[in-house]
mmCIF file of C-alpha atoms and ligand atoms in Angstrom:
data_model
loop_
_atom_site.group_PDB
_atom_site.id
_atom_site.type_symbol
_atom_site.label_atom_id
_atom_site.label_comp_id
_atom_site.label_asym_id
_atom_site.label_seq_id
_atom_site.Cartn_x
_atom_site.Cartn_y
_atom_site.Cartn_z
ATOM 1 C CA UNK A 1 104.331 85.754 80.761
ATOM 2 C CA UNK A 2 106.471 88.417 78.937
ATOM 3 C CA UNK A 3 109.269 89.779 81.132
ATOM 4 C CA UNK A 4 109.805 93.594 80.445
ATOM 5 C CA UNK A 5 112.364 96.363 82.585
ATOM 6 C CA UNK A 6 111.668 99.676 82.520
ATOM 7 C CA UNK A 7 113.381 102.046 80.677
ATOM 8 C CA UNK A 8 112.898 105.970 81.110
ATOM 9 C CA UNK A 9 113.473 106.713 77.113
ATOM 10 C CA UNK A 10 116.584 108.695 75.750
ATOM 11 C CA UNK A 11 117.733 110.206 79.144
ATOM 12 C CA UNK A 12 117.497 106.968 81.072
ATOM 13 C CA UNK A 13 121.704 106.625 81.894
ATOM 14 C CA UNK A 14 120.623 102.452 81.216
ATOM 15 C CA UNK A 15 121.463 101.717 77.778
ATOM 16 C CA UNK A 16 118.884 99.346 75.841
ATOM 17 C CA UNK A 17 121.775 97.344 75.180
ATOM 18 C CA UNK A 18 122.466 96.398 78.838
ATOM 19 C CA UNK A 19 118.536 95.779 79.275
ATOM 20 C CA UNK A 20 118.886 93.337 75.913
ATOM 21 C CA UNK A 21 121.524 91.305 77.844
ATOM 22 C CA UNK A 22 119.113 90.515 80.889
ATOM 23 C CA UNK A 23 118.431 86.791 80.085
ATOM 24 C CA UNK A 24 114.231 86.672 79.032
ATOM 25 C CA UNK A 25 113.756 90.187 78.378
ATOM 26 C CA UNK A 26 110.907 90.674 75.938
ATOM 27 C CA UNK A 27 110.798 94.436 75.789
ATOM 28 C CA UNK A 28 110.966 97.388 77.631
ATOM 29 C CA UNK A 29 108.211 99.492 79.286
ATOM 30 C CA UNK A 30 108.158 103.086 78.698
ATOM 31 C CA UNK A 31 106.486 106.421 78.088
ATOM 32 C CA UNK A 32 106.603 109.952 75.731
ATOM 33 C CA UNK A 33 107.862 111.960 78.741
ATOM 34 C CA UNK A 34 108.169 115.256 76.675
ATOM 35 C CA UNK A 35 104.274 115.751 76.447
ATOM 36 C CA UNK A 36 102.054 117.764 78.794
ATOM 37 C CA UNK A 37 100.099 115.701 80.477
ATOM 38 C CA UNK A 38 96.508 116.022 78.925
ATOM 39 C CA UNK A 39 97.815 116.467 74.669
ATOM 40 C CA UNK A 40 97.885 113.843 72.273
ATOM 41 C CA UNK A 41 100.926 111.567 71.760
ATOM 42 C CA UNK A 42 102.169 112.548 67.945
ATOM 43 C CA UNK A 43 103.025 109.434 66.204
ATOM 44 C CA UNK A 44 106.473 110.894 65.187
ATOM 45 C CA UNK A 45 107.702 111.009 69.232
ATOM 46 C CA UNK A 46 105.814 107.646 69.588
ATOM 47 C CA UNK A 47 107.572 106.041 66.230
ATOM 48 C CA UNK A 48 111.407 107.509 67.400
ATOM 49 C CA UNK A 49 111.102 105.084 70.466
ATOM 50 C CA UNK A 50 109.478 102.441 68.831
ATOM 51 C CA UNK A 51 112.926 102.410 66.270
ATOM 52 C CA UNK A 52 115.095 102.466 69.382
ATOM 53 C CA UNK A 53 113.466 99.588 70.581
ATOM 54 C CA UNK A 54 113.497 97.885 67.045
ATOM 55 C CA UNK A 55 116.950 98.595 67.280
ATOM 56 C CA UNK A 56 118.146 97.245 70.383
ATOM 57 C CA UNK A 57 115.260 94.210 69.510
ATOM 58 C CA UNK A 58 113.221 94.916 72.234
ATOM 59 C CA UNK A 59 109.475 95.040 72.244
ATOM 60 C CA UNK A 60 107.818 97.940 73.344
ATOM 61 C CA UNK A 61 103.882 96.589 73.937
ATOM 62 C CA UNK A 62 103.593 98.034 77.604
ATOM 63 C CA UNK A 63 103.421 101.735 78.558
ATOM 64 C CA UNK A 64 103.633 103.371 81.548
ATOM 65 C CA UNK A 65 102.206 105.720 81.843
ATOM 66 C CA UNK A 66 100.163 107.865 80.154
ATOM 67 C CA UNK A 67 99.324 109.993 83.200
ATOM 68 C CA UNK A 68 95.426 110.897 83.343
ATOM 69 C CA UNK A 69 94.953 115.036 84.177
ATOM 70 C CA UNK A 70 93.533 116.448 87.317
ATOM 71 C CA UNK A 71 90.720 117.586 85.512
ATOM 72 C CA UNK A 72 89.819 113.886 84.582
ATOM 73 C CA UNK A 73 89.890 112.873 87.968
ATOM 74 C CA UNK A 74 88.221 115.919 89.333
ATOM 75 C CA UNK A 75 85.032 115.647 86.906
ATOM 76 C CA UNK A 76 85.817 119.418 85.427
ATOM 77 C CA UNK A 77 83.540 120.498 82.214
ATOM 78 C CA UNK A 78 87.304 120.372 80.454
ATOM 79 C CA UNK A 79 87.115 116.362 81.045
ATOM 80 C CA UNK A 80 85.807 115.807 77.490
ATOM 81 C CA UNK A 81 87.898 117.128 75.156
ATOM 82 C CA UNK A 82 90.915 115.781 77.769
ATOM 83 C CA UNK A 83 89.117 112.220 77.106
ATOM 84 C CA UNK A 84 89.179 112.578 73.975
ATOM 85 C CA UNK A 85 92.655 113.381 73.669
ATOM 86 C CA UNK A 86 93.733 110.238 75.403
ATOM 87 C CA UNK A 87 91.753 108.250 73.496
ATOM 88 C CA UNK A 88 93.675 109.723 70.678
ATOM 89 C CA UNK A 89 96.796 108.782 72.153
ATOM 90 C CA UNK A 90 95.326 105.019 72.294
ATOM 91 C CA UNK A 91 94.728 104.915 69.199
ATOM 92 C CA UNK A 92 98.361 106.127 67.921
ATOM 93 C CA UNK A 93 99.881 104.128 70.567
ATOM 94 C CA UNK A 94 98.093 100.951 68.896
ATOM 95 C CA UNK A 95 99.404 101.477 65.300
ATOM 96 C CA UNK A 96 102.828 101.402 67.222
ATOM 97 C CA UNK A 97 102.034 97.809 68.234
ATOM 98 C CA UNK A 98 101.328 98.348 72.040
ATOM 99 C CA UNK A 99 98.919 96.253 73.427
ATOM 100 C CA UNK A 100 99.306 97.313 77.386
ATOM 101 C CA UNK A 101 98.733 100.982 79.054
ATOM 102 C CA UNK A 102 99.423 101.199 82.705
ATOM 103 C CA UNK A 103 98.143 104.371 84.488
ATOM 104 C CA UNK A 104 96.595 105.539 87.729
ATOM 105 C CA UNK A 105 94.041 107.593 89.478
ATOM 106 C CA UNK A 106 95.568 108.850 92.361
ATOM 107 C CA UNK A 107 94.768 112.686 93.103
ATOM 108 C CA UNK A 108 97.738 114.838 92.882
ATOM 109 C CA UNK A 109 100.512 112.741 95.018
ATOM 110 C CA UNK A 110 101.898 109.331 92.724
ATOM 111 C CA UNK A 111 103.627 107.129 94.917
ATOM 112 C CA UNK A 112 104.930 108.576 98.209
ATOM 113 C CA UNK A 113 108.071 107.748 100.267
ATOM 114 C CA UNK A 114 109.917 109.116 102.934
ATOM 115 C CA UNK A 115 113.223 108.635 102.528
ATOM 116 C CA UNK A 116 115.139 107.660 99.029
ATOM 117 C CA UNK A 117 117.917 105.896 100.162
ATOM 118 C CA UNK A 118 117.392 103.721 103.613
ATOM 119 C CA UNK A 119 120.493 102.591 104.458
ATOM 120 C CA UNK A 120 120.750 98.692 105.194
ATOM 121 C CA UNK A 121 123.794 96.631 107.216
ATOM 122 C CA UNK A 122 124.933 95.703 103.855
ATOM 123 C CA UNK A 123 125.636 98.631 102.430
ATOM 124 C CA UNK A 124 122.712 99.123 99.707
ATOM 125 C CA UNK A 125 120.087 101.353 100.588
ATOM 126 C CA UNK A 126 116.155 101.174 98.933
ATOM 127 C CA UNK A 127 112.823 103.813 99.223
ATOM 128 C CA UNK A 128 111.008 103.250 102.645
ATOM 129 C CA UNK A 129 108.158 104.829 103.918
ATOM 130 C CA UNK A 130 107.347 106.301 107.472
ATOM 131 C CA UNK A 131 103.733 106.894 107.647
ATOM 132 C CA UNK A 132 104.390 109.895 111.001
ATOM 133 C CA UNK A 133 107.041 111.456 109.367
ATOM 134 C CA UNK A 134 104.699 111.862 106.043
ATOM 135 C CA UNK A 135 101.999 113.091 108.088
ATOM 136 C CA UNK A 136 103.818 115.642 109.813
ATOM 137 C CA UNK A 137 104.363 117.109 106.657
ATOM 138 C CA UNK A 138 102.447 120.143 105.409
ATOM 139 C CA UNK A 139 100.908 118.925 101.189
ATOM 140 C CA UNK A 140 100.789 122.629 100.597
ATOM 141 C CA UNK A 141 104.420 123.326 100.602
ATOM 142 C CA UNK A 142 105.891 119.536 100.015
ATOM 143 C CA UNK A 143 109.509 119.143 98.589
ATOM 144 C CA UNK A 144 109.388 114.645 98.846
ATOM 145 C CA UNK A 145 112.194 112.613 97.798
ATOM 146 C CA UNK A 146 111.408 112.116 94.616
ATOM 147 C CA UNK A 147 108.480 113.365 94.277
ATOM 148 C CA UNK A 148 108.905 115.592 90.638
ATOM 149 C CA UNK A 149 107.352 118.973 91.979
ATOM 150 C CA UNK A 150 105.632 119.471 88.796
ATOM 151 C CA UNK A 151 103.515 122.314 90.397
ATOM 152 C CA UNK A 152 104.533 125.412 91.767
ATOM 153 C CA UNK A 153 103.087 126.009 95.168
ATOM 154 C CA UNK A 154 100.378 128.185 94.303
ATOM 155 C CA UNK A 155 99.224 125.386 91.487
ATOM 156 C CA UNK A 156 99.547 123.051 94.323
ATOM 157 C CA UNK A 157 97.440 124.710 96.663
ATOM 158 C CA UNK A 158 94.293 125.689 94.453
ATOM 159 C CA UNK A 159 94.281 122.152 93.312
ATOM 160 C CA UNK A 160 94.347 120.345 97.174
ATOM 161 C CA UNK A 161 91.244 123.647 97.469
ATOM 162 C CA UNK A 162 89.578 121.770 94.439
ATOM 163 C CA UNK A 163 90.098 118.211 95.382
ATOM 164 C CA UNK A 164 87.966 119.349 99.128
ATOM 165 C CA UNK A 165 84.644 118.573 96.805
ATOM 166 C CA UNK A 166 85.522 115.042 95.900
ATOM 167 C CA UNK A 167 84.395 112.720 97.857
ATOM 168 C CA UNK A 168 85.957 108.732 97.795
ATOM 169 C CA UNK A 169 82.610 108.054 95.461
ATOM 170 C CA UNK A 170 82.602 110.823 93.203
ATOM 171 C CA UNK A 171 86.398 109.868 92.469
ATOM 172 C CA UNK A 172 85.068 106.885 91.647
ATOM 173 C CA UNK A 173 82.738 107.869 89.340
ATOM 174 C CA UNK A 174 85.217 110.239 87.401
ATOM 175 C CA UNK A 175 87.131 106.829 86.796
ATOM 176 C CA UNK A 176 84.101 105.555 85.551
ATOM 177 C CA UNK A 177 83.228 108.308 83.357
ATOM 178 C CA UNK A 178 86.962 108.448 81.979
ATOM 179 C CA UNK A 179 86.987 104.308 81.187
ATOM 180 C CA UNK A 180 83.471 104.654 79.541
ATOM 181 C CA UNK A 181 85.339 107.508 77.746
ATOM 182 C CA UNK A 182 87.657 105.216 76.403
ATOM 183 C CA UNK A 183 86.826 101.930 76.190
ATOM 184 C CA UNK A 184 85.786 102.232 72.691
ATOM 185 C CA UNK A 185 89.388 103.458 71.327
ATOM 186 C CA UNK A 186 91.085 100.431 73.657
ATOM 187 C CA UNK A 187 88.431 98.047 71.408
ATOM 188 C CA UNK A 188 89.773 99.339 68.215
ATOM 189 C CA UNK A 189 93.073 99.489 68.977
ATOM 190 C CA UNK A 190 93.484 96.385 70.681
ATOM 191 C CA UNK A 191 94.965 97.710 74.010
ATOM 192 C CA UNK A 192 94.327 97.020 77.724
ATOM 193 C CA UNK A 193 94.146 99.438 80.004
ATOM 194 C CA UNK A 194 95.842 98.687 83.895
ATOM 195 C CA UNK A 195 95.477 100.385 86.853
ATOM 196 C CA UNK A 196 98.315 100.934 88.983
ATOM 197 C CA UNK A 197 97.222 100.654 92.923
ATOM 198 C CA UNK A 198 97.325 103.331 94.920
ATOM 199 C CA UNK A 199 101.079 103.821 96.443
ATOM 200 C CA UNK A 200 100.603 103.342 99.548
ATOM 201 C CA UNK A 201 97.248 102.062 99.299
ATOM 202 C CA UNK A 202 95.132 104.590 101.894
ATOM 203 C CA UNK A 203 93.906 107.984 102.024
ATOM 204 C CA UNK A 204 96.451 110.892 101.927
ATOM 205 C CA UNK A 205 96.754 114.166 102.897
ATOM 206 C CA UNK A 206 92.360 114.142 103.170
ATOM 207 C CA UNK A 207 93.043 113.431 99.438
ATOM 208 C CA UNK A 208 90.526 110.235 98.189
ATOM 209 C CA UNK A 209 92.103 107.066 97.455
ATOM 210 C CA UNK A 210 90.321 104.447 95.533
ATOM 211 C CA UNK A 211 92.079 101.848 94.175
ATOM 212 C CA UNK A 212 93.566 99.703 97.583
ATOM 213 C CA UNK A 213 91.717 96.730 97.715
ATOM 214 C CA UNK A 214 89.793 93.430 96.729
ATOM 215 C CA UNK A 215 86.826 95.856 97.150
ATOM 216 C CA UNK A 216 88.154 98.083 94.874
ATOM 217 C CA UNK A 217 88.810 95.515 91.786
ATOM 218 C CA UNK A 218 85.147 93.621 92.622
ATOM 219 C CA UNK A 219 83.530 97.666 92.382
ATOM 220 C CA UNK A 220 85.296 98.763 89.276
ATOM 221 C CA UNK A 221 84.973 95.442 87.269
ATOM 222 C CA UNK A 222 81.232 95.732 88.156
ATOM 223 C CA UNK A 223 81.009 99.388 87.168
ATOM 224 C CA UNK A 224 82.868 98.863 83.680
ATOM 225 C CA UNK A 225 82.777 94.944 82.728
ATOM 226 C CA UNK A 226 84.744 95.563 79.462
ATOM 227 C CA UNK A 227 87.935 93.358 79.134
ATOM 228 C CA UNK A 228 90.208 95.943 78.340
ATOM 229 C CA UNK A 229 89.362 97.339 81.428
ATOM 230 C CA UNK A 230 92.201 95.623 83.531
ATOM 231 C CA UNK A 231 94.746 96.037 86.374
ATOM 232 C CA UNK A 232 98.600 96.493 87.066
ATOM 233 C CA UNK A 233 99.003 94.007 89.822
ATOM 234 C CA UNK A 234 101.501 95.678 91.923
ATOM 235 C CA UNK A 235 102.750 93.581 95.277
ATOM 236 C CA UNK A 236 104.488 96.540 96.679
ATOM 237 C CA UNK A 237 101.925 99.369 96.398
ATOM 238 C CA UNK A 238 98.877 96.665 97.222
ATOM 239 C CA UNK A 239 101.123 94.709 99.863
ATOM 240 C CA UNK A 240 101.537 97.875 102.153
ATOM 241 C CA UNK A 241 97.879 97.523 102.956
ATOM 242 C CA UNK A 242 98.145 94.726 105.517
ATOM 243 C CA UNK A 243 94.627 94.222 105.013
ATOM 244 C CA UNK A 244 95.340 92.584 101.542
ATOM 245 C CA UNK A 245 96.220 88.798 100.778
ATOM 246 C CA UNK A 246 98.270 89.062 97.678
ATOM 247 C CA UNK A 247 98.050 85.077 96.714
ATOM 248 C CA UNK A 248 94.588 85.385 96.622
ATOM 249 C CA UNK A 249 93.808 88.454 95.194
ATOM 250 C CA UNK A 250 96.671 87.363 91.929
ATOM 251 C CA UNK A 251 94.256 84.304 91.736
ATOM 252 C CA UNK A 252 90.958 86.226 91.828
ATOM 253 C CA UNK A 253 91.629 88.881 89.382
ATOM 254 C CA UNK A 254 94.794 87.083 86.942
ATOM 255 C CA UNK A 255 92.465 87.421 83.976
ATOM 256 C CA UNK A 256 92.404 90.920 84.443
ATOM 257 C CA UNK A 257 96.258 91.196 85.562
ATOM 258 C CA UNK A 258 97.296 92.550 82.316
ATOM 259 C CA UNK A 259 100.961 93.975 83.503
ATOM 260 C CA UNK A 260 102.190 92.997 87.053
ATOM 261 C CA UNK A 261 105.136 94.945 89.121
ATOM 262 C CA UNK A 262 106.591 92.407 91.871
ATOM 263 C CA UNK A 263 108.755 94.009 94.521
ATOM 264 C CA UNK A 264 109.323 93.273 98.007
ATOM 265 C CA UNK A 265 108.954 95.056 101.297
ATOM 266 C CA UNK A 266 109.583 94.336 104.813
ATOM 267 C CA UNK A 267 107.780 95.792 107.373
ATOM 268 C CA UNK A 268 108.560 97.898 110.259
ATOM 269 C CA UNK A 269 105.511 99.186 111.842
ATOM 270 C CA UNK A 270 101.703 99.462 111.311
ATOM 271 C CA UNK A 271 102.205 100.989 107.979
ATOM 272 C CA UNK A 272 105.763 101.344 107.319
ATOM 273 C CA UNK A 273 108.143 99.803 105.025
ATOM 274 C CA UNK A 274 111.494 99.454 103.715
ATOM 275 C CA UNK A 275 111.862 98.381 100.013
ATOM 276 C CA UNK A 276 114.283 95.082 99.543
ATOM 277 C CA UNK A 277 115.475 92.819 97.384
ATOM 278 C CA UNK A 278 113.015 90.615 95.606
ATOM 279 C CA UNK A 279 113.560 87.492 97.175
ATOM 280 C CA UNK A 280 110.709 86.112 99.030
ATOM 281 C CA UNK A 281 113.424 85.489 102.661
ATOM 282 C CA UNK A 282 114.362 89.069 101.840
ATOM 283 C CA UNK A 283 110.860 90.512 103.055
ATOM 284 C CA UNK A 284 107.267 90.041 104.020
ATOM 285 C CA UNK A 285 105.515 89.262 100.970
ATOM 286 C CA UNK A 286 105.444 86.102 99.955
ATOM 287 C CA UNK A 287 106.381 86.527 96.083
ATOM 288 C CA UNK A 288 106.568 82.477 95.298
ATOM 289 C CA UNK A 289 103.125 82.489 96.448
ATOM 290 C CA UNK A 290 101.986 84.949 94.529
ATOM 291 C CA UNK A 291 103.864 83.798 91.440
ATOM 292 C CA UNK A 292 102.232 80.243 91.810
ATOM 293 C CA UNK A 293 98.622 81.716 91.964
ATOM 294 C CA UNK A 294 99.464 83.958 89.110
ATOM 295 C CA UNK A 295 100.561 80.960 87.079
ATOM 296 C CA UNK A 296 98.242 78.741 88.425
ATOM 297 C CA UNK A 297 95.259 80.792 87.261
ATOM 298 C CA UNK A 298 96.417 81.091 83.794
ATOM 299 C CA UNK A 299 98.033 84.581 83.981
ATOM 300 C CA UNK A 300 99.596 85.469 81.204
ATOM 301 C CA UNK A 301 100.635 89.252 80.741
ATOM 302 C CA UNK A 302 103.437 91.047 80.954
ATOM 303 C CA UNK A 303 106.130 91.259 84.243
ATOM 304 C CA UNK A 304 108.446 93.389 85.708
ATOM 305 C CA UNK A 305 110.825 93.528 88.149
ATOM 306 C CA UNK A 306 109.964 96.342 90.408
ATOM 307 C CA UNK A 307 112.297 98.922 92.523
ATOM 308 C CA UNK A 308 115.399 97.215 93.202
ATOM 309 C CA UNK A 309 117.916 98.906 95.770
ATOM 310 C CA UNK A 310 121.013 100.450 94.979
ATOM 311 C CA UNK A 311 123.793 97.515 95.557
ATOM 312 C CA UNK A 312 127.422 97.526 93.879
ATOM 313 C CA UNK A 313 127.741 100.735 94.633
ATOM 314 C CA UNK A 314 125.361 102.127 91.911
ATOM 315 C CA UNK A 315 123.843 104.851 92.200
ATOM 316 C CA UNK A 316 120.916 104.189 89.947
ATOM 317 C CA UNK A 317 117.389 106.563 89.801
ATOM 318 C CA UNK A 318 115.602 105.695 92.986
ATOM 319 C CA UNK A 319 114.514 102.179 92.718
ATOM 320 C CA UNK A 320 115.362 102.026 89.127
ATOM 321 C CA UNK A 321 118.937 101.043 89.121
ATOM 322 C CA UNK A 322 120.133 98.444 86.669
ATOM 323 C CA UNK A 323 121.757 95.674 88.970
ATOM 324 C CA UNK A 324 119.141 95.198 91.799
ATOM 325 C CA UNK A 325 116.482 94.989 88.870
ATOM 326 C CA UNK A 326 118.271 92.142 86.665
ATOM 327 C CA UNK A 327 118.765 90.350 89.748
ATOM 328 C CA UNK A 328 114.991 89.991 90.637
ATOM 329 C CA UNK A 329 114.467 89.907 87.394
ATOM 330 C CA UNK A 330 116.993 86.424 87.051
ATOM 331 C CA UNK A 331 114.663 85.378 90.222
ATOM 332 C CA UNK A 332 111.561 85.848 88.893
ATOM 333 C CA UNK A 333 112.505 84.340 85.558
ATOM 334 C CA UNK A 334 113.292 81.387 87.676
ATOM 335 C CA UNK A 335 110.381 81.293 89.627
ATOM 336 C CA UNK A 336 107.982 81.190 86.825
ATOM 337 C CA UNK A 337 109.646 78.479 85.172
ATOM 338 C CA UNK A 338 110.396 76.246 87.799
ATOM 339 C CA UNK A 339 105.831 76.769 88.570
ATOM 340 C CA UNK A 340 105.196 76.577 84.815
ATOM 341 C CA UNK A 341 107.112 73.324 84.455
ATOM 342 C CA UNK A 342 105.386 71.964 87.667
ATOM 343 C CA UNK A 343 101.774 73.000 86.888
ATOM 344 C CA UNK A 344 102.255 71.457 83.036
HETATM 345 C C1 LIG B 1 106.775 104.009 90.782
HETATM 346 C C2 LIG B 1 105.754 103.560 89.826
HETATM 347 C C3 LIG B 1 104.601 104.531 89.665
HETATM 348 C C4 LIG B 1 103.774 104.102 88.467
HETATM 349 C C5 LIG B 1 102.573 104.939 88.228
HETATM 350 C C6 LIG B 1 101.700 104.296 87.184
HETATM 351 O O1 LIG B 1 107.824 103.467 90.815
HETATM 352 O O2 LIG B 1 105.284 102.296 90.136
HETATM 353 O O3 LIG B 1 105.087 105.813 89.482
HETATM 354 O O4 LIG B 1 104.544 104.162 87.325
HETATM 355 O O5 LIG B 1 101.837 105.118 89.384
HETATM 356 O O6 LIG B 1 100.832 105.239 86.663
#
């Protein structure tokens, strides 16, 4: 495995330097965030943070994301030339010497929380999700922690109106269509594509979700076979569904876990969570568990820790502080050698 950190570019307040001095850090992960979503990545902005990461000598093979329009996922006439666009940005992204693209399908909403900053008894806080509260919520006029507004309420609106056609199936096929799309630029480029689960992993707002479940892999694996059609194993955003067992599931699919996030939650309810620390006694997932089966079925892509909490009084970007991270980072460096040595 190849352990990467994310790193939000230029405005991130984490310098490369401090990410450098996390012991077994490969490279970061990271994404053009200056580009409407649906254009072509220029080489130039994809070559100035390629040198920052030469600089600071840290690979940058993974990217996430490059986000997929609405029109993609909603099977508009416009989903062509948008294809073809991103299939541009493959192919620039693979003369930059990426290998890894994680992005998602999730209509409209990304991940969803409730609250930012859940205070615990000692003293850090983490995102946690109350599944009521969210519900009681109206999507047309939304204002989420964290959630980046990029629509005014009138663009939100017409495009929850749009979404009423699309069923769970024909979201499906749109993902089809898009991979088909671009399989053949991820062939000569040499990159694999990864879903990210759905965050949490069920229907919201009446909007489709399709990406939740061992059902899910076993359909779109079927549907597009290619081996650059992979997944982002993420324990938090798949571990929320109840319904899921992660060990097996990181066994089943590890040669088509290209990038993996592992975070912990604990729950409190039917369907909600607090975020904590990585350690498997800190939570409910079982992370050495799913470590073993992803080493014990070969895996070998790239990690990350995912969302730490704020602790030592940082104040860090929701889940994306720099202590919390290095921490489970240090764990899960420690994990996979102490199963790597074992299974040798
Ligand atoms: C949240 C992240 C997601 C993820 C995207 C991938 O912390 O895991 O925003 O980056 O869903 O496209």
């Amino acid at each position: 495995m190849k352990m990467t950190f994310r790193w939000y570019g230029e405005k991130d307040s984490i310098p490369l330097k401090y990410i450098k001095q996390i012991p077994n850090m490969s490279g970061v992960v990271t994404a053009v965030y200056d580009v409407p979503v649906g254009q072509v990545w220029e080489k130039e902005k994809i070559a100035r943070l390629k040198s920052l990461c030469d600089e600071a000598e840290l690979e940058m093979e993974v990217i996430e994301s490059v986000p997929v329009h609405e029109d993609i996922k909603l099977g508009k006439p416009t989903r062509d030339t948008l294809i073809k666009n991103y299939a541009e940005t493959i192919r620039n992204l693979g003369q930059y010497g990426v290998k890894c693209i994680c992005y998602n399908f999730m209509p409209v909403f990304d991940w969803l929380r409730t609250s930012l900053k859940t205070p615990a008894k000692d003293g850090s806080n983490s995102l946690s999700y109350n599944h009521a509260e969210l519900m009681s919520l109206d999507p047309k006029n939304l204002h989420l922690p964290g959630w980046d507004e990029s629509y005014t309420p009138k663009e939100l609106n017409a495009l929850l109106e749009e979404y009423k056609g699309v069923s769970h199936e024909k979201l499906f096929d749109n993902l089809v269509y898009f991979l088909n799309g671009i399989m053949p630029a991820c062939d000569e480029a040499g990159i694999n594509m990864a879903i990210h689960p759905d965050d949490p992993p069920w229907d919201m707002f009446g909007l489709p979700r399709i990406i939740t479940s061992e059902e899910s892999y076993d359909k779109l694996f079927d549907a597009v076979p290619n081996k650059h059609n992979g997944i982002t194993f993420c324990t938090g955003s798949l571990g929320a569904g109840r319904f899921n067992d992660l060990p097996k599931m990181a066994s089943k699919y590890a040669s088509r876990i290209y990038f993996a996030h592992i975070r912990q939650l604990k729950y409190c309810g039917d369907k909600d969570f607090t975020e904590a620390g990585h350690l498997t006694a800190s939570g409910d997932l079982d992370i050495y568990a799913i470590v073993k089966s992803l080493v014990k079925a070969g895996f070998d892509g790239y990690v990350r820790p995912d969302h730490g909490r704020n602790i030592w009084g940082e104040d860090g970007k929701p889940g994306y502080g720099l202590y919390d991270r290095a921490l489970g980072a240090a764990y899960l460096n420690g994990l996979f050698e102490a199963i790597e040595k074992e299974s040798k």
